[in-house]
Amino acid sequence: MVVEMPGSRITGMAGAEHTLAAACVSGEVRLVDTRMRNNVGVQAYAHAAATAVDLSVENSLLVTGGSDGVVKWWDRRSLRSCLYQDNAHTPKADEGVCGVCILPTTSTVVSGGGDGLARLYYLKEE
């Protein structure tokens, strides 16, 4: 299977269930339904350049990181607005956020940056 994402260089990918997320240099985060083989959502200009992405299997959380050093949390069902954001990392040599990870079953998000820091976020259970 090949899913075309014209006009954007992909810098990070993640998957959960039947959803694939791609972080793109254009700043977009694109979601693809692997069963239907098509784009199901685009968060346009989530960052100056989106560099990292992860999806939660347990809930609808999508976390992104960008060259701007910002980590953002989204509801992947709607992608309409950012739920929360943090200026987590100081960009160094055009590298802001280099990776994000949602740890399964722990309600924890981790980000790593070009500044050499790893940040842990403990999500509040509702």
Tab-separated table of N, CA and C in Angstrom:
chain	number	residue	atom	x	y	z
A	1	MET	N	0.837	-1.171	0.000
A	1	MET	CA	0.000	0.000	0.000
A	1	MET	C	0.891	1.246	0.000
A	2	VAL	N	0.551	2.207	-0.804
A	2	VAL	CA	1.233	3.495	-0.840
A	2	VAL	C	0.176	4.580	-0.689
A	3	VAL	N	0.397	5.479	0.250
A	3	VAL	CA	-0.493	6.615	0.429
A	3	VAL	C	0.305	7.855	0.064
A	4	GLU	N	-0.142	8.560	-0.918
A	4	GLU	CA	0.575	9.728	-1.389
A	4	GLU	C	0.250	10.951	-0.543
A	5	MET	N	1.280	11.675	-0.163
A	5	MET	CA	1.130	12.924	0.578
A	5	MET	C	1.929	13.990	-0.168
A	6	PRO	N	1.385	14.459	-1.278
A	6	PRO	CA	2.136	15.371	-2.134
A	6	PRO	C	2.465	16.697	-1.460
A	7	GLY	N	3.626	17.214	-1.813
A	7	GLY	CA	3.994	18.550	-1.371
A	7	GLY	C	4.595	18.646	0.016
A	8	SER	N	4.816	17.525	0.689
A	8	SER	CA	5.368	17.593	2.039
A	8	SER	C	6.390	16.501	2.266
A	9	ARG	N	7.487	16.901	2.874
A	9	ARG	CA	8.482	15.924	3.305
A	9	ARG	C	8.070	15.459	4.690
A	10	ILE	N	8.024	14.153	4.893
A	10	ILE	CA	7.596	13.569	6.168
A	10	ILE	C	8.794	13.471	7.101
A	11	THR	N	8.629	13.981	8.334
A	11	THR	CA	9.724	13.990	9.299
A	11	THR	C	9.496	13.068	10.491
A	12	GLY	N	8.262	12.618	10.686
A	12	GLY	CA	7.960	11.716	11.794
A	12	GLY	C	6.665	10.983	11.528
A	13	MET	N	6.577	9.755	12.049
A	13	MET	CA	5.365	8.956	11.843
A	13	MET	C	5.034	8.172	13.102
A	14	ALA	N	3.734	7.891	13.253
A	14	ALA	CA	3.254	7.062	14.357
A	14	ALA	C	1.960	6.403	13.908
A	15	GLY	N	1.591	5.326	14.589
A	15	GLY	CA	0.354	4.643	14.248
A	15	GLY	C	-0.320	4.064	15.469
A	16	ALA	N	-1.643	3.985	15.398
A	16	ALA	CA	-2.447	3.347	16.437
A	16	ALA	C	-3.724	2.866	15.782
A	17	GLU	N	-4.091	1.637	16.103
A	17	GLU	CA	-5.278	1.012	15.522
A	17	GLU	C	-5.171	1.092	13.996
A	18	HIS	N	-6.115	1.732	13.331
A	18	HIS	CA	-6.087	1.836	11.871
A	18	HIS	C	-5.739	3.242	11.411
A	19	THR	N	-5.056	3.992	12.281
A	19	THR	CA	-4.721	5.371	11.949
A	19	THR	C	-3.213	5.547	11.894
A	20	LEU	N	-2.757	6.195	10.851
A	20	LEU	CA	-1.358	6.541	10.673
A	20	LEU	C	-1.262	8.058	10.721
A	21	ALA	N	-0.300	8.589	11.465
A	21	ALA	CA	-0.089	10.036	11.555
A	21	ALA	C	1.281	10.357	10.984
A	22	ALA	N	1.341	11.409	10.184
A	22	ALA	CA	2.601	11.853	9.590
A	22	ALA	C	2.830	13.315	9.921
A	23	ALA	N	3.992	13.610	10.494
A	23	ALA	CA	4.418	14.993	10.743
A	23	ALA	C	5.183	15.447	9.506
A	24	CYS	N	4.874	16.651	9.035
A	24	CYS	CA	5.452	17.130	7.776
A	24	CYS	C	6.187	18.452	7.962
A	25	VAL	N	7.221	18.650	7.144
A	25	VAL	CA	8.009	19.879	7.184
A	25	VAL	C	7.140	21.097	6.911
A	26	SER	N	6.066	20.919	6.176
A	26	SER	CA	5.161	22.032	5.866
A	26	SER	C	4.461	22.572	7.109
A	27	GLY	N	4.549	21.848	8.223
A	27	GLY	CA	3.863	22.236	9.446
A	27	GLY	C	2.593	21.464	9.668
A	28	GLU	N	2.171	20.705	8.673
A	28	GLU	CA	0.948	19.914	8.780
A	28	GLU	C	1.200	18.604	9.506
A	29	VAL	N	0.142	18.110	10.136
A	29	VAL	CA	0.111	16.750	10.652
A	29	VAL	C	-1.043	16.084	9.926
A	30	ARG	N	-0.754	15.022	9.192
A	30	ARG	CA	-1.777	14.353	8.393
A	30	ARG	C	-2.120	13.003	8.995
A	31	LEU	N	-3.423	12.705	9.041
A	31	LEU	CA	-3.911	11.417	9.525
A	31	LEU	C	-4.456	10.623	8.354
A	32	VAL	N	-4.114	9.340	8.324
A	32	VAL	CA	-4.547	8.456	7.250
A	32	VAL	C	-5.225	7.242	7.858
A	33	ASP	N	-6.394	6.882	7.332
A	33	ASP	CA	-7.079	5.649	7.715
A	33	ASP	C	-6.518	4.547	6.827
A	34	THR	N	-5.823	3.577	7.419
A	34	THR	CA	-5.168	2.537	6.629
A	34	THR	C	-6.152	1.553	6.015
A	35	ARG	N	-7.373	1.487	6.538
A	35	ARG	CA	-8.377	0.610	5.931
A	35	ARG	C	-8.930	1.222	4.653
A	36	MET	N	-9.126	2.542	4.681
A	36	MET	CA	-9.711	3.246	3.527
A	36	MET	C	-8.630	3.782	2.584
A	37	ARG	N	-7.382	3.821	3.096
A	37	ARG	CA	-6.235	4.286	2.312
A	37	ARG	C	-6.371	5.720	1.835
A	38	ASN	N	-6.880	6.554	2.715
A	38	ASN	CA	-6.991	7.960	2.339
A	38	ASN	C	-6.796	8.858	3.550
A	39	ASN	N	-6.568	10.138	3.272
A	39	ASN	CA	-6.422	11.125	4.341
A	39	ASN	C	-7.761	11.300	5.041
A	40	VAL	N	-7.731	11.247	6.357
A	40	VAL	CA	-8.963	11.456	7.114
A	40	VAL	C	-8.924	12.757	7.905
A	41	GLY	N	-7.779	13.390	7.935
A	41	GLY	CA	-7.685	14.651	8.646
A	41	GLY	C	-6.344	15.306	8.442
A	42	VAL	N	-6.349	16.611	8.446
A	42	VAL	CA	-5.112	17.378	8.345
A	42	VAL	C	-5.192	18.507	9.354
A	43	GLN	N	-4.194	18.594	10.211
A	43	GLN	CA	-4.076	19.746	11.092
A	43	GLN	C	-3.078	20.673	10.418
A	44	ALA	N	-3.584	21.649	9.707
A	44	ALA	CA	-2.726	22.556	8.956
A	44	ALA	C	-1.972	23.482	9.889
A	45	TYR	N	-0.716	23.589	9.654
A	45	TYR	CA	0.158	24.507	10.369
A	45	TYR	C	0.105	24.315	11.870
A	46	ALA	N	0.247	23.078	12.270
A	46	ALA	CA	0.335	22.758	13.687
A	46	ALA	C	1.603	23.369	14.281
A	47	HIS	N	2.633	23.466	13.468
A	47	HIS	CA	3.931	24.010	13.874
A	47	HIS	C	4.564	24.686	12.663
A	48	ALA	N	5.669	25.407	12.887
A	48	ALA	CA	6.435	25.954	11.769
A	48	ALA	C	6.845	24.787	10.859
A	49	ALA	N	7.398	23.761	11.443
A	49	ALA	CA	7.640	22.480	10.783
A	49	ALA	C	7.356	21.416	11.834
A	50	ALA	N	6.454	20.503	11.547
A	50	ALA	CA	6.145	19.415	12.481
A	50	ALA	C	7.261	18.381	12.371
A	51	THR	N	7.860	18.024	13.494
A	51	THR	CA	9.009	17.123	13.474
A	51	THR	C	8.775	15.807	14.193
A	52	ALA	N	7.717	15.730	14.996
A	52	ALA	CA	7.477	14.523	15.787
A	52	ALA	C	5.985	14.365	16.032
A	53	VAL	N	5.540	13.105	16.143
A	53	VAL	CA	4.122	12.835	16.360
A	53	VAL	C	3.971	11.486	17.051
A	54	ASP	N	2.949	11.363	17.892
A	54	ASP	CA	2.587	10.068	18.466
A	54	ASP	C	1.088	10.052	18.727
A	55	LEU	N	0.520	8.843	18.691
A	55	LEU	CA	-0.908	8.620	18.909
A	55	LEU	C	-1.087	7.687	20.092
A	56	SER	N	-2.137	7.914	20.857
A	56	SER	CA	-2.466	7.025	21.956
A	56	SER	C	-3.408	5.930	21.475
A	57	VAL	N	-3.154	4.713	21.912
A	57	VAL	CA	-4.046	3.591	21.618
A	57	VAL	C	-5.253	3.629	22.551
A	58	GLU	N	-5.038	4.065	23.805
A	58	GLU	CA	-6.086	4.036	24.823
A	58	GLU	C	-7.165	5.099	24.644
A	59	ASN	N	-6.808	6.240	24.055
A	59	ASN	CA	-7.784	7.317	23.914
A	59	ASN	C	-7.528	8.059	22.604
A	60	SER	N	-8.109	9.181	22.443
A	60	SER	CA	-8.020	9.894	21.171
A	60	SER	C	-6.913	10.948	21.151
A	61	LEU	N	-5.923	10.807	22.001
A	61	LEU	CA	-4.864	11.796	22.114
A	61	LEU	C	-3.863	11.700	20.973
A	62	LEU	N	-3.503	12.856	20.445
A	62	LEU	CA	-2.445	13.008	19.453
A	62	LEU	C	-1.493	14.045	20.018
A	63	VAL	N	-0.196	13.753	20.035
A	63	VAL	CA	0.807	14.695	20.518
A	63	VAL	C	1.767	14.988	19.382
A	64	THR	N	2.079	16.291	19.202
A	64	THR	CA	3.001	16.693	18.137
A	64	THR	C	4.107	17.561	18.722
A	65	GLY	N	5.219	17.590	18.009
A	65	GLY	CA	6.325	18.471	18.348
A	65	GLY	C	6.807	19.148	17.089
A	66	GLY	N	7.401	20.323	17.250
A	66	GLY	CA	7.820	21.061	16.080
A	66	GLY	C	9.205	21.654	16.187
A	67	SER	N	9.685	22.174	15.058
A	67	SER	CA	10.985	22.831	15.019
A	67	SER	C	10.986	24.088	15.879
A	68	ASP	N	9.794	24.557	16.224
A	68	ASP	CA	9.641	25.739	17.070
A	68	ASP	C	9.855	25.436	18.558
A	69	GLY	N	10.076	24.150	18.916
A	69	GLY	CA	10.303	23.760	20.302
A	69	GLY	C	9.028	23.532	21.096
A	70	VAL	N	7.878	23.623	20.437
A	70	VAL	CA	6.587	23.507	21.115
A	70	VAL	C	6.050	22.081	21.007
A	71	VAL	N	5.521	21.568	22.127
A	71	VAL	CA	4.808	20.288	22.157
A	71	VAL	C	3.331	20.629	22.292
A	72	LYS	N	2.491	19.976	21.448
A	72	LYS	CA	1.052	20.249	21.464
A	72	LYS	C	0.268	18.950	21.607
A	73	TRP	N	-0.865	19.060	22.319
A	73	TRP	CA	-1.787	17.946	22.515
A	73	TRP	C	-3.060	18.251	21.736
A	74	TRP	N	-3.597	17.240	21.021
A	74	TRP	CA	-4.793	17.386	20.190
A	74	TRP	C	-5.749	16.233	20.458
A	75	ASP	N	-7.012	16.446	20.170
A	75	ASP	CA	-7.989	15.358	20.110
A	75	ASP	C	-7.990	14.900	18.655
A	76	ARG	N	-7.495	13.714	18.383
A	76	ARG	CA	-7.330	13.285	16.993
A	76	ARG	C	-8.648	13.045	16.268
A	77	ARG	N	-9.752	12.983	17.002
A	77	ARG	CA	-11.045	12.810	16.344
A	77	ARG	C	-11.478	14.073	15.625
A	78	SER	N	-11.049	15.229	16.116
A	78	SER	CA	-11.509	16.480	15.501
A	78	SER	C	-10.379	17.322	14.936
A	79	LEU	N	-9.230	17.361	15.593
A	79	LEU	CA	-8.084	18.174	15.177
A	79	LEU	C	-8.414	19.649	15.007
A	80	ARG	N	-9.500	20.096	15.602
A	80	ARG	CA	-9.921	21.483	15.387
A	80	ARG	C	-9.097	22.480	16.161
A	81	SER	N	-8.791	22.160	17.393
A	81	SER	CA	-8.008	23.101	18.172
A	81	SER	C	-7.064	22.352	19.099
A	82	CYS	N	-6.020	23.018	19.426
A	82	CYS	CA	-5.015	22.468	20.313
A	82	CYS	C	-5.588	22.432	21.735
A	83	LEU	N	-5.482	21.289	22.409
A	83	LEU	CA	-5.977	21.147	23.773
A	83	LEU	C	-5.029	21.780	24.782
A	84	TYR	N	-3.732	21.664	24.505
A	84	TYR	CA	-2.715	22.184	25.418
A	84	TYR	C	-1.416	22.300	24.636
A	85	GLN	N	-0.583	23.251	25.016
A	85	GLN	CA	0.738	23.336	24.412
A	85	GLN	C	1.744	23.828	25.427
A	86	ASP	N	3.011	23.464	25.199
A	86	ASP	CA	4.081	23.880	26.093
A	86	ASP	C	5.306	24.227	25.261
A	87	ASN	N	5.906	25.359	25.566
A	87	ASN	CA	7.181	25.723	24.942
A	87	ASN	C	8.263	24.894	25.625
A	88	ALA	N	8.368	23.653	25.219
A	88	ALA	CA	9.136	22.652	25.941
A	88	ALA	C	10.637	22.728	25.714
A	89	HIS	N	11.052	23.088	24.522
A	89	HIS	CA	12.467	23.005	24.170
A	89	HIS	C	12.937	24.276	23.468
A	90	THR	N	14.177	24.636	23.736
A	90	THR	CA	14.795	25.776	23.073
A	90	THR	C	15.438	25.282	21.786
A	91	PRO	N	14.973	25.764	20.623
A	91	PRO	CA	15.559	25.294	19.363
A	91	PRO	C	17.056	25.559	19.291
A	92	LYS	N	17.788	24.562	18.853
A	92	LYS	CA	19.236	24.645	18.656
A	92	LYS	C	19.538	24.122	17.262
A	93	ALA	N	20.198	24.914	16.451
A	93	ALA	CA	20.586	24.515	15.085
A	93	ALA	C	19.379	23.971	14.323
A	94	ASP	N	18.258	24.692	14.365
A	94	ASP	CA	17.028	24.331	13.671
A	94	ASP	C	16.383	23.050	14.184
A	95	GLU	N	16.767	22.595	15.355
A	95	GLU	CA	16.125	21.435	15.962
A	95	GLU	C	15.420	21.878	17.235
A	96	GLY	N	14.110	21.763	17.237
A	96	GLY	CA	13.326	22.044	18.432
A	96	GLY	C	12.998	20.741	19.112
A	97	VAL	N	11.798	20.225	18.846
A	97	VAL	CA	11.382	18.924	19.382
A	97	VAL	C	11.844	17.848	18.399
A	98	CYS	N	12.613	16.902	18.888
A	98	CYS	CA	13.127	15.817	18.044
A	98	CYS	C	12.278	14.551	18.145
A	99	GLY	N	11.546	14.391	19.241
A	99	GLY	CA	10.703	13.218	19.399
A	99	GLY	C	9.681	13.406	20.502
A	100	VAL	N	8.530	12.757	20.333
A	100	VAL	CA	7.501	12.701	21.369
A	100	VAL	C	7.036	11.262	21.495
A	101	CYS	N	6.616	10.896	22.691
A	101	CYS	CA	6.167	9.527	22.934
A	101	CYS	C	5.089	9.536	24.008
A	102	ILE	N	3.984	8.869	23.729
A	102	ILE	CA	2.938	8.654	24.725
A	102	ILE	C	3.172	7.265	25.304
A	103	LEU	N	3.464	7.195	26.593
A	103	LEU	CA	3.717	5.901	27.211
A	103	LEU	C	2.394	5.205	27.500
A	104	PRO	N	2.196	4.017	26.956
A	104	PRO	CA	0.919	3.324	27.132
A	104	PRO	C	0.630	3.014	28.598
A	105	THR	N	-0.605	3.174	28.958
A	105	THR	CA	-1.171	2.844	30.279
A	105	THR	C	-0.594	3.642	31.445
A	106	THR	N	0.224	4.645	31.193
A	106	THR	CA	0.820	5.396	32.299
A	106	THR	C	0.370	6.845	32.346
A	107	SER	N	-0.371	7.318	31.361
A	107	SER	CA	-0.793	8.719	31.291
A	107	SER	C	0.396	9.668	31.304
A	108	THR	N	1.460	9.275	30.626
A	108	THR	CA	2.676	10.077	30.576
A	108	THR	C	3.057	10.357	29.126
A	109	VAL	N	3.463	11.599	28.863
A	109	VAL	CA	4.002	11.992	27.560
A	109	VAL	C	5.441	12.416	27.788
A	110	VAL	N	6.331	12.010	26.883
A	110	VAL	CA	7.737	12.374	26.959
A	110	VAL	C	8.097	13.108	25.681
A	111	SER	N	8.887	14.180	25.815
A	111	SER	CA	9.414	14.862	24.633
A	111	SER	C	10.918	14.994	24.784
A	112	GLY	N	11.608	14.959	23.647
A	112	GLY	CA	13.049	15.156	23.625
A	112	GLY	C	13.375	16.242	22.631
A	113	GLY	N	14.378	17.065	22.948
A	113	GLY	CA	14.671	18.189	22.085
A	113	GLY	C	16.121	18.317	21.691
A	114	GLY	N	16.339	19.189	20.709
A	114	GLY	CA	17.694	19.504	20.264
A	114	GLY	C	18.503	20.198	21.335
A	115	ASP	N	17.841	20.668	22.388
A	115	ASP	CA	18.527	21.312	23.504
A	115	ASP	C	19.098	20.307	24.500
A	116	GLY	N	18.918	19.005	24.208
A	116	GLY	CA	19.473	17.970	25.080
A	116	GLY	C	18.614	17.629	26.281
A	117	LEU	N	17.379	18.138	26.315
A	117	LEU	CA	16.492	17.870	27.445
A	117	LEU	C	15.421	16.859	27.077
A	118	ALA	N	15.016	16.072	28.056
A	118	ALA	CA	13.837	15.218	27.937
A	118	ALA	C	12.844	15.714	28.981
A	119	ARG	N	11.617	15.940	28.557
A	119	ARG	CA	10.586	16.438	29.479
A	119	ARG	C	9.494	15.384	29.617
A	120	LEU	N	9.035	15.201	30.850
A	120	LEU	CA	7.944	14.275	31.130
A	120	LEU	C	6.723	15.066	31.559
A	121	TYR	N	5.578	14.678	31.013
A	121	TYR	CA	4.304	15.300	31.348
A	121	TYR	C	3.388	14.200	31.868
A	122	TYR	N	2.844	14.403	33.050
A	122	TYR	CA	1.924	13.445	33.629
A	122	TYR	C	0.514	13.970	33.398
A	123	LEU	N	-0.243	13.241	32.607
A	123	LEU	CA	-1.582	13.684	32.248
A	123	LEU	C	-2.552	13.385	33.372
A	124	LYS	N	-3.416	14.337	33.632
A	124	LYS	CA	-4.407	14.194	34.692
A	124	LYS	C	-5.546	13.300	34.190
A	125	GLU	N	-5.867	12.284	34.955
A	125	GLU	CA	-6.995	11.398	34.633
A	125	GLU	C	-8.302	12.092	34.973
A	126	GLU	N	-9.298	11.952	34.107
A	126	GLU	CA	-10.613	12.556	34.382
A	126	GLU	C	-11.623	11.485	34.668
